[in-house]
Short mmCIF file of C-alpha atoms in Angstrom, two decimals:
data_model
loop_
_atom_site.label_atom_id
_atom_site.label_comp_id
_atom_site.label_asym_id
_atom_site.label_seq_id
_atom_site.Cartn_x
_atom_site.Cartn_y
_atom_site.Cartn_z
CA MET A 6 -147.43 27.34 45.34
CA LYS A 7 -144.57 26.22 44.32
CA ARG A 8 -142.73 23.75 46.50
CA ALA A 9 -139.54 22.00 45.78
CA HIS A 10 -138.51 18.36 46.80
CA ASN A 11 -136.35 19.45 49.59
CA PHE A 12 -133.59 17.06 50.41
CA SER A 13 -131.76 19.72 53.67
CA ALA A 14 -130.87 17.88 55.63
CA GLY A 15 -131.27 20.92 59.04
CA PRO A 16 -133.63 22.64 59.23
CA ALA A 17 -135.47 19.57 56.94
CA ALA A 18 -138.47 19.10 55.34
CA LEU A 19 -142.02 19.55 57.14
CA PRO A 20 -144.94 17.92 56.16
CA THR A 21 -146.92 19.50 54.67
CA GLU A 22 -150.25 19.17 56.07
CA VAL A 23 -148.37 20.42 59.27
CA LEU A 24 -147.10 23.48 57.58
CA GLU A 25 -150.85 24.19 55.73
CA LYS A 26 -152.65 23.58 59.35
CA VAL A 27 -150.19 26.62 61.13
CA ARG A 28 -151.15 29.07 58.37
CA GLU A 29 -154.79 27.84 58.55
CA GLU A 30 -154.10 28.66 62.99
CA LEU A 31 -151.36 31.02 62.54
CA LEU A 32 -153.50 34.47 63.31
CA ASP A 33 -156.49 33.25 65.45
CA TYR A 34 -155.46 29.52 66.86
CA LYS A 35 -158.78 27.69 68.55
CA ASN A 36 -161.01 31.03 67.94
CA THR A 37 -159.03 32.18 70.33
CA GLY A 38 -158.48 35.53 68.21
CA THR A 39 -154.76 35.22 69.74
CA SER A 40 -151.71 33.01 67.86
CA ILE A 41 -149.68 30.13 70.10
CA MET A 42 -146.92 31.78 70.48
CA GLU A 43 -148.82 35.64 71.43
CA LYS A 44 -150.42 33.21 73.57
CA SER A 45 -148.27 32.69 77.58
CA HIS A 46 -146.55 29.39 78.45
CA ARG A 47 -148.38 29.17 81.56
CA GLY A 48 -152.13 29.81 80.17
CA LYS A 49 -154.01 26.56 78.41
CA GLU A 50 -153.48 26.26 75.46
CA TYR A 51 -150.35 26.69 75.84
CA THR A 52 -149.70 23.77 78.99
CA GLU A 53 -152.20 21.37 77.11
CA VAL A 54 -150.21 22.20 73.57
CA ASP A 55 -147.27 20.39 75.61
CA GLN A 56 -149.15 18.31 77.45
CA GLN A 57 -150.62 16.56 74.32
CA ALA A 58 -146.46 16.36 72.52
CA LYS A 59 -145.32 14.48 75.75
CA GLU A 60 -148.08 11.67 76.20
CA ARG A 61 -147.71 11.30 72.00
CA LEU A 62 -143.51 10.83 72.16
CA THR A 63 -144.71 8.83 75.39
CA ARG A 64 -147.72 6.81 73.58
CA ILE A 65 -145.41 6.26 70.35
CA LEU A 66 -141.80 5.41 72.38
CA GLY A 67 -143.70 2.72 74.27
CA LEU A 68 -142.37 5.09 77.24
CA GLY A 69 -144.57 4.30 80.23
CA ASN A 70 -144.39 6.17 83.65
CA ASP A 71 -140.87 5.86 83.94
CA PHE A 72 -139.33 8.55 81.69
CA HIS A 73 -139.63 12.39 82.11
CA ILE A 74 -139.99 14.16 79.15
CA MET A 75 -138.67 18.07 78.37
CA PHE A 76 -138.23 20.42 75.74
CA LEU A 77 -135.36 22.12 75.61
CA GLN A 78 -132.97 24.99 74.34
CA GLY A 79 -129.41 24.90 72.86
CA GLY A 80 -129.55 22.30 70.15
CA ALA A 81 -127.54 18.60 70.74
CA THR A 82 -124.69 21.26 71.06
CA ALA A 83 -125.87 22.38 74.39
CA GLN A 84 -126.51 18.49 75.03
CA PHE A 85 -123.18 17.27 74.55
CA MET A 86 -122.50 19.60 77.66
CA GLN A 87 -125.62 19.45 79.33
CA VAL A 88 -125.43 15.69 79.78
CA PRO A 89 -121.41 15.29 81.01
CA LEU A 90 -122.74 18.49 83.43
CA ASN A 91 -125.30 15.57 85.64
CA PHE A 92 -124.24 12.51 85.05
CA LEU A 93 -120.25 12.55 85.01
CA GLU A 94 -118.25 13.20 88.13
CA GLU A 95 -113.98 13.86 87.67
CA HIS A 96 -113.36 10.51 88.38
CA GLU A 97 -115.91 9.02 86.30
CA THR A 98 -115.68 7.02 83.50
CA ALA A 99 -117.78 7.72 80.61
CA ASP A 100 -116.88 6.68 77.52
CA TYR A 101 -118.37 7.82 74.11
CA ILE A 102 -118.50 6.16 69.80
CA ASN A 103 -116.50 8.56 68.26
CA THR A 104 -118.35 8.03 64.85
CA GLY A 105 -117.50 11.10 63.35
CA VAL A 106 -117.85 15.55 63.84
CA TRP A 107 -120.74 14.72 66.22
CA SER A 108 -119.06 12.56 68.81
CA GLN A 109 -116.34 14.73 68.08
CA LYS A 110 -118.01 17.48 69.35
CA ALA A 111 -119.75 15.79 72.41
CA ILE A 112 -116.32 14.16 73.28
CA LYS A 113 -114.29 17.06 74.14
CA GLU A 114 -116.75 19.15 76.35
CA THR A 115 -117.24 15.88 77.86
CA LYS A 116 -113.19 15.52 78.60
CA LEU A 117 -114.39 19.17 80.81
CA PHE A 118 -116.24 17.41 83.24
CA GLY A 119 -114.13 13.60 83.31
CA ASN A 120 -112.86 10.85 82.07
CA VAL A 121 -114.09 9.35 78.55
CA HIS A 122 -113.02 6.59 76.97
CA ILE A 123 -113.52 5.42 73.65
CA PRO A 124 -113.57 2.64 72.71
CA PHE A 125 -114.23 2.07 68.80
CA SER A 126 -112.88 5.43 66.39
CA SER A 127 -113.86 5.19 62.87
CA GLU A 128 -111.58 8.36 62.31
CA GLU A 129 -108.94 6.02 60.36
CA GLU A 130 -112.03 5.44 57.57
CA GLN A 131 -112.96 8.98 57.15
CA PHE A 132 -115.80 8.24 59.05
CA SER A 133 -117.50 5.35 56.85
CA ARG A 134 -118.77 3.27 59.39
CA VAL A 135 -120.10 2.16 62.42
CA PRO A 136 -118.62 -0.52 64.80
CA ASN A 137 -118.87 -4.05 64.74
CA ASP A 138 -120.54 -4.83 68.83
CA ASP A 139 -117.70 -7.30 68.58
CA GLU A 140 -115.35 -4.37 68.73
CA LEU A 141 -116.54 -2.10 71.35
CA GLN A 142 -113.43 -2.70 74.14
CA LEU A 143 -115.76 -0.95 77.04
CA SER A 144 -114.05 0.62 79.80
CA ASP A 145 -114.99 -1.22 83.28
CA GLN A 146 -117.53 0.90 84.88
CA PRO A 147 -119.08 3.35 82.39
CA ARG A 148 -120.85 5.76 84.22
CA TYR A 149 -123.36 5.43 80.18
CA LEU A 150 -122.18 4.74 76.79
CA HIS A 151 -123.02 7.52 74.22
CA TYR A 152 -123.36 7.65 70.67
CA THR A 153 -124.83 9.14 68.28
CA SER A 154 -127.42 7.40 66.17
CA ASN A 155 -127.00 9.43 62.84
CA ASN A 156 -123.90 10.67 61.11
CA THR A 157 -124.88 12.74 59.14
CA ILE A 158 -122.03 14.17 57.52
CA TYR A 159 -120.68 10.61 56.62
CA GLY A 160 -124.04 8.58 55.77
CA THR A 161 -123.49 6.62 58.59
CA GLN A 162 -126.12 4.89 61.46
CA PHE A 163 -126.12 2.42 63.69
CA GLN A 164 -128.71 -0.55 62.54
CA GLN A 165 -130.04 -1.12 66.15
CA GLU A 166 -128.66 -0.43 69.72
CA PRO A 167 -124.64 -0.86 70.73
CA LYS A 168 -123.82 -3.18 73.04
CA SER A 169 -122.83 -1.32 76.46
CA ASP A 170 -122.42 -4.01 79.47
CA GLY A 171 -125.31 -2.90 81.50
CA ALA A 172 -124.80 1.11 81.15
CA PRO A 173 -126.93 3.45 79.96
CA LEU A 174 -127.14 5.07 76.55
CA VAL A 175 -126.88 8.40 75.90
CA CYS A 176 -128.75 8.71 72.43
CA ASP A 177 -127.53 11.60 70.03
CA ALA A 178 -130.80 10.92 68.39
CA SER A 179 -131.07 14.28 66.42
CA SER A 180 -131.37 12.79 62.60
CA ASP A 181 -133.31 9.48 62.47
CA PHE A 182 -135.81 10.20 65.77
CA LEU A 183 -138.82 8.33 64.95
CA SER A 184 -137.34 6.59 62.13
CA ARG A 185 -137.55 2.60 63.52
CA GLU A 186 -138.52 1.26 66.87
CA ILE A 187 -135.16 1.40 69.71
CA ASP A 188 -135.34 -0.37 73.29
CA VAL A 189 -136.61 2.01 74.76
CA ASP A 190 -135.29 -0.30 78.41
CA ARG A 191 -132.03 0.29 77.47
CA TYR A 192 -131.69 3.87 77.43
CA GLY A 193 -131.01 6.48 80.38
CA LEU A 194 -131.08 9.29 78.20
CA ILE A 195 -132.33 10.11 74.99
CA TYR A 196 -131.94 13.94 73.09
CA ALA A 197 -132.74 15.14 69.55
CA GLY A 198 -132.90 18.26 67.87
CA ALA A 199 -135.99 18.54 66.16
CA GLN A 200 -134.90 20.00 63.54
CA LYS A 201 -134.60 16.57 61.48
CA ASN A 202 -136.98 14.90 61.55
CA LEU A 203 -139.70 16.36 64.66
CA GLY A 204 -140.32 19.88 64.19
CA PRO A 205 -138.39 23.81 63.08
CA SER A 206 -135.73 24.16 64.92
CA GLY A 207 -135.20 26.32 68.19
CA VAL A 208 -136.49 23.06 70.82
CA THR A 209 -134.36 19.46 71.20
CA VAL A 210 -137.16 16.93 72.89
CA VAL A 211 -134.85 15.18 76.13
CA ILE A 212 -136.02 11.58 77.15
CA VAL A 213 -134.24 11.00 80.42
CA LYS A 214 -135.37 7.60 82.21
CA LYS A 215 -136.52 8.49 86.08
CA GLU A 216 -134.10 5.49 87.52
CA PHE A 217 -131.19 7.67 85.33
CA LEU A 218 -132.37 11.16 86.81
CA GLU A 219 -132.18 10.38 90.29
CA SER A 220 -128.36 8.97 90.06
CA ILE A 221 -127.25 12.43 89.93
CA SER A 222 -125.43 12.98 92.85
CA LYS A 223 -123.57 16.88 92.07
CA LYS A 224 -124.76 19.44 93.82
CA ASN A 225 -123.13 22.42 92.81
CA ILE A 226 -124.89 22.59 88.85
CA PRO A 227 -126.36 25.73 87.97
CA THR A 228 -130.87 25.49 87.65
CA PHE A 229 -131.16 25.40 84.73
CA LEU A 230 -129.15 22.98 83.46
CA ASP A 231 -130.30 20.58 85.45
CA TYR A 232 -132.44 18.53 83.78
CA ARG A 233 -134.04 18.27 87.49
CA SER A 234 -135.27 21.54 86.66
CA HIS A 235 -137.08 20.32 83.76
CA ALA A 236 -138.65 16.76 84.89
CA THR A 237 -141.62 18.23 86.33
CA ARG A 238 -142.51 21.77 84.96
CA ILE A 239 -141.80 24.06 82.72
CA LEU A 240 -138.71 26.44 84.37
CA ASN A 241 -139.07 29.39 82.22
CA THR A 242 -140.36 30.06 79.23
CA PRO A 243 -140.05 27.07 76.06
CA PRO A 244 -139.69 28.11 73.09
CA THR A 245 -143.52 27.89 72.30
CA PHE A 246 -144.00 27.96 68.16
CA ALA A 247 -141.35 25.21 67.53
CA VAL A 248 -143.71 22.67 70.41
CA TYR A 249 -146.63 23.17 68.88
CA MET A 250 -145.55 22.44 65.88
CA VAL A 251 -143.69 19.19 66.94
CA ASN A 252 -147.00 18.66 68.49
CA LEU A 253 -147.90 19.04 65.33
CA VAL A 254 -145.78 16.82 63.60
CA LEU A 255 -146.27 13.82 65.98
CA GLU A 256 -150.16 14.12 65.55
CA TRP A 257 -149.62 13.85 61.46
CA PHE A 258 -147.26 11.00 62.25
CA GLU A 259 -149.15 9.02 64.34
CA ASP A 260 -152.12 8.99 61.33
CA LYS A 261 -149.79 7.68 58.83
CA GLY A 262 -149.49 5.17 60.93
CA GLY A 263 -146.54 5.80 63.18
CA ILE A 264 -142.92 4.05 63.59
CA PRO A 265 -143.76 0.56 61.09
CA TYR A 266 -144.76 2.85 58.47
CA PHE A 267 -142.44 5.23 58.74
CA LYS A 268 -140.01 2.36 59.52
CA LYS A 269 -140.76 0.61 55.74
CA LEU A 270 -141.28 4.01 53.65
CA ASN A 271 -138.25 5.17 55.28
CA GLN A 272 -136.75 1.38 54.14
CA GLU A 273 -137.81 1.64 50.24
CA LYS A 274 -136.42 6.10 50.24
CA SER A 275 -132.78 4.17 51.02
CA ASP A 276 -133.55 1.56 48.78
CA LEU A 277 -134.77 3.22 45.69
CA LEU A 278 -131.37 5.51 46.43
CA TYR A 279 -128.80 2.99 47.30
CA SER A 280 -130.01 0.88 43.85
CA THR A 281 -129.03 4.02 41.71
CA ILE A 282 -126.11 4.28 42.82
CA ASP A 283 -124.99 0.77 43.19
CA VAL A 284 -126.01 -0.02 39.36
CA ASP A 285 -121.80 1.26 38.32
CA ASP A 286 -119.21 3.10 40.07
CA PHE A 287 -120.85 6.04 38.63
CA PHE A 288 -121.62 7.48 41.30
CA ARG A 289 -120.21 6.56 44.57
CA GLY A 290 -121.73 6.14 47.86
CA THR A 291 -118.97 7.08 50.60
CA ALA A 292 -120.47 5.43 53.29
CA GLN A 293 -119.57 1.11 54.56
CA LYS A 294 -122.70 -0.69 52.21
CA ASP A 295 -123.76 -2.66 55.49
CA SER A 296 -123.81 1.01 57.96
CA ARG A 297 -125.23 3.01 55.50
CA SER A 298 -127.44 5.14 57.14
CA LYS A 299 -131.43 5.23 55.66
CA MET A 300 -131.79 9.50 56.55
CA ASN A 301 -129.20 10.66 54.73
CA VAL A 302 -127.74 8.62 51.14
CA THR A 303 -123.67 10.22 50.69
CA PHE A 304 -122.40 9.52 47.09
CA ARG A 305 -119.35 11.23 44.59
CA LEU A 306 -119.64 11.35 41.96
CA PRO A 307 -115.72 11.57 39.40
CA SER A 308 -114.59 14.22 39.45
CA GLU A 309 -115.12 17.75 41.35
CA GLU A 310 -116.67 19.38 38.52
CA LEU A 311 -118.91 16.53 37.71
CA GLU A 312 -120.64 17.61 41.07
CA LYS A 313 -120.98 20.56 40.88
CA LYS A 314 -122.79 20.05 37.28
CA PHE A 315 -125.03 17.20 38.91
CA LEU A 316 -125.98 20.21 41.47
CA GLU A 317 -126.77 22.88 39.76
CA GLU A 318 -129.34 20.68 36.98
CA ALA A 319 -130.32 18.68 40.15
CA ALA A 320 -131.93 22.75 41.98
CA ASN A 321 -132.27 23.51 38.00
CA ASN A 322 -135.51 20.73 38.00
CA ASP A 323 -137.06 21.97 42.11
CA LEU A 324 -133.79 18.72 43.60
CA VAL A 325 -132.46 21.20 45.90
CA ALA A 326 -131.01 21.30 49.61
CA LEU A 327 -127.72 18.72 47.39
CA LYS A 328 -124.64 19.57 48.43
CA GLY A 329 -122.54 17.39 50.56
CA HIS A 330 -121.55 19.10 53.90
CA ARG A 331 -118.77 21.64 53.81
CA SER A 332 -116.74 19.44 55.08
CA VAL A 333 -116.72 16.35 52.61
CA GLY A 334 -118.29 18.01 49.85
CA GLY A 335 -120.19 15.68 47.17
CA ILE A 336 -123.06 14.83 47.19
CA ARG A 337 -125.73 14.01 50.04
CA ALA A 338 -130.35 13.36 49.64
CA SER A 339 -131.65 13.56 53.81
CA ILE A 340 -134.36 11.56 53.43
CA TYR A 341 -136.08 11.85 56.74
CA ASN A 342 -139.14 11.26 57.04
CA ALA A 343 -141.29 13.74 56.03
CA CYS A 344 -138.83 13.19 53.16
CA ARG A 345 -141.70 11.86 50.00
CA LEU A 346 -141.42 9.11 48.32
CA GLU A 347 -142.53 11.00 45.29
CA SER A 348 -138.83 13.44 45.54
CA VAL A 349 -137.02 10.47 45.79
CA LYS A 350 -138.41 8.91 42.64
CA ALA A 351 -137.68 12.25 41.41
CA LEU A 352 -134.37 12.10 42.03
CA ALA A 353 -133.73 8.92 41.07
CA ASP A 354 -135.04 9.43 37.98
CA PHE A 355 -132.97 12.81 37.89
CA MET A 356 -129.81 10.42 37.96
CA GLU A 357 -130.22 7.56 35.52
CA TYR A 358 -130.83 10.67 33.30
CA PHE A 359 -127.71 12.49 34.91
CA ARG A 360 -125.15 9.04 34.09
CA ALA A 361 -126.91 8.08 30.60
CA LYS A 362 -125.90 12.23 29.38
CA ASN A 363 -122.67 11.52 31.69
CA GLY A 364 -121.88 8.97 32.54
#
């Protein structure tokens, strides 16, 4: 069986151990004679999967009893709309830090429901950085402060939570979820599409503080889009297979050592690639150094012709999915939790070879 070095930005690499377990259980889940995909979402087996996944997330993040965890559908894109639909009245203002395409999409949706104030934007700098706290010009009383913790397209990442002057944080954490510690007490809501760091596409984890949820005062929210409908029960048929895989990834994550283990590993992987890039100006990182992402390493070569050659030769060496986002071009290595250190070492070795041959 051939397994390539997969640097896909999402859907992204999954742990081999998890895929092997899925293969083992696919036809016969725990000697029941049926697949987990064929079981009722209200039956004993799936209910146990759902509960285990929520318990593991609670334990990993140290959530205590202060949060609800939901497994929803529609990706982060649906959350761009669902957050303001629930939490923002027409006369209220929410602050949105603009650090890229995903922030822009969230801002566009939010303007349908209330006022948006942008305390910082790096658009004029081609979204090459995230702000320092002293650059944030917050509004007087924002309902919440929204930010995208990691920007897959531009290779930038917040190194810590931004200041919010007491307003609850709302975070699109899709592309760096569970890669480092977070200060959970500062959050009203966190959402993350699973297909980067947590599992396959098709399920979105939404974590909402109970106190924040109770602050919803709107009356006319459609049942399915009302977070309160999902907080304490399974409202409708969820993406059961995707949640099953999320549970297995969380089990693997804990067995490896949890956040401390992956924080150290992600630092090692990103340090290796950035040190390879910074040797000279043959490779040029696109993110400013103090904003560099540990999840998505983006860089350019001296010409588009060399970039095309780099991608072709990399693929011939089983280094796949390295093409930058279509909107910006270049090269992008996505090195989420499940991307092995061996894969990153193989990429760094290839980069050195390619530079020696073409520099």
